[in-house]
Amino acid sequence: QVQLVESGGGLVQAGGSLRLACAASGRISSDNGMGWFRQAPEKEREFVAAISGRTGTTYYADSVKGRFTISRDNAKNTIYLQIDSLKPEDTADYYCAAASRSSFSTDVLAYNYWGRGTQVTVSS
């Protein structure tokens, strides 16, 4: 059974930073593509960043390029999302997701497993 557990969310002022973590257990390894998505109130879940399995290739939504960094620690089976220069519009629940394949995707439907999310609130 796969389990993804996010942590690191919180309340932060605009311009601040947070580091989100997603600990994976079960049949998830460095071979799996992983992603971060977010969902603001009354909005659809949107892609934020992804990292492929094996090669570790990364990809970002245009809205977060240069401010967000996704990484993975294969020894800990954990992925991270470093968020810098936070803006009020980054306020959302952030979700970690894992795909059965190694390639990454920006499509919600490409991911088979999801965490419960961690809340990020940015005050202006």
PDB file of C-alpha atoms in Angstrom, residues 13-57:
ATOM      1  CA  GLN A  13       4.371  36.579   5.292  1.00  0.00           C
ATOM      2  CA  ALA A  14       4.720  37.544   1.665  1.00  0.00           C
ATOM      3  CA  GLY A  15       8.326  37.304   0.560  1.00  0.00           C
ATOM      4  CA  GLY A  16       9.047  34.481   2.967  1.00  0.00           C
ATOM      5  CA  SER A  17       9.976  30.866   2.336  1.00  0.00           C
ATOM      6  CA  LEU A  18       8.744  27.413   3.186  1.00  0.00           C
ATOM      7  CA  ARG A  19      10.029  23.927   2.550  1.00  0.00           C
ATOM      8  CA  LEU A  20       7.409  21.284   2.003  1.00  0.00           C
ATOM      9  CA  ALA A  21       8.243  17.604   2.326  1.00  0.00           C
ATOM     10  CA  CYS A  22       6.461  14.488   1.110  1.00  0.00           C
ATOM     11  CA  ALA A  23       7.464  11.187   2.655  1.00  0.00           C
ATOM     12  CA  ALA A  24       6.555   8.162   0.562  1.00  0.00           C
ATOM     13  CA  SER A  25       6.136   4.627   1.765  1.00  0.00           C
ATOM     14  CA  GLY A  26       5.027   1.414   0.129  1.00  0.00           C
ATOM     15  CA  ARG A  27       5.706   0.681  -3.526  1.00  0.00           C
ATOM     16  CA  ILE A  28       7.185   4.069  -4.357  1.00  0.00           C
ATOM     17  CA  SER A  29      10.854   4.417  -5.168  1.00  0.00           C
ATOM     18  CA  SER A  30      13.266   6.639  -7.043  1.00  0.00           C
ATOM     19  CA  ASP A  31      11.853   5.138 -10.244  1.00  0.00           C
ATOM     20  CA  ASN A  32       8.490   6.844  -9.827  1.00  0.00           C
ATOM     21  CA  GLY A  33       7.635  10.241 -11.214  1.00  0.00           C
ATOM     22  CA  MET A  34       6.448  12.578  -8.468  1.00  0.00           C
ATOM     23  CA  GLY A  35       4.658  15.893  -8.480  1.00  0.00           C
ATOM     24  CA  TRP A  36       3.315  18.748  -6.412  1.00  0.00           C
ATOM     25  CA  PHE A  37      -0.090  20.279  -7.040  1.00  0.00           C
ATOM     26  CA  ARG A  38      -2.042  22.932  -5.218  1.00  0.00           C
ATOM     27  CA  GLN A  39      -5.669  23.842  -4.786  1.00  0.00           C
ATOM     28  CA  ALA A  40      -6.915  27.212  -3.622  1.00  0.00           C
ATOM     29  CA  PRO A  41     -10.435  27.648  -2.220  1.00  0.00           C
ATOM     30  CA  GLU A  42     -13.095  27.338  -4.924  1.00  0.00           C
ATOM     31  CA  LYS A  43     -10.479  26.640  -7.581  1.00  0.00           C
ATOM     32  CA  GLU A  44      -9.406  23.516  -9.400  1.00  0.00           C
ATOM     33  CA  ARG A  45      -6.308  21.614  -8.447  1.00  0.00           C
ATOM     34  CA  GLU A  46      -3.370  22.879 -10.484  1.00  0.00           C
ATOM     35  CA  PHE A  47       0.061  21.594 -11.344  1.00  0.00           C
ATOM     36  CA  VAL A  48       3.010  23.187  -9.586  1.00  0.00           C
ATOM     37  CA  ALA A  49       6.129  21.077 -10.146  1.00  0.00           C
ATOM     38  CA  ALA A  50       7.222  17.572 -11.016  1.00  0.00           C
ATOM     39  CA  ILE A  51      10.314  15.436 -10.976  1.00  0.00           C
ATOM     40  CA  SER A  52      10.844  12.319 -13.038  1.00  0.00           C
ATOM     41  CA  GLY A  53      12.041   9.004 -11.713  1.00  0.00           C
ATOM     42  CA  ARG A  54      15.526   7.708 -12.584  1.00  0.00           C
ATOM     43  CA  THR A  55      16.841  10.895 -14.281  1.00  0.00           C
ATOM     44  CA  GLY A  56      15.415  13.450 -11.839  1.00  0.00           C
ATOM     45  CA  THR A  57      14.370  15.803 -14.601  1.00  0.00           C
TER      46      THR A  57
END
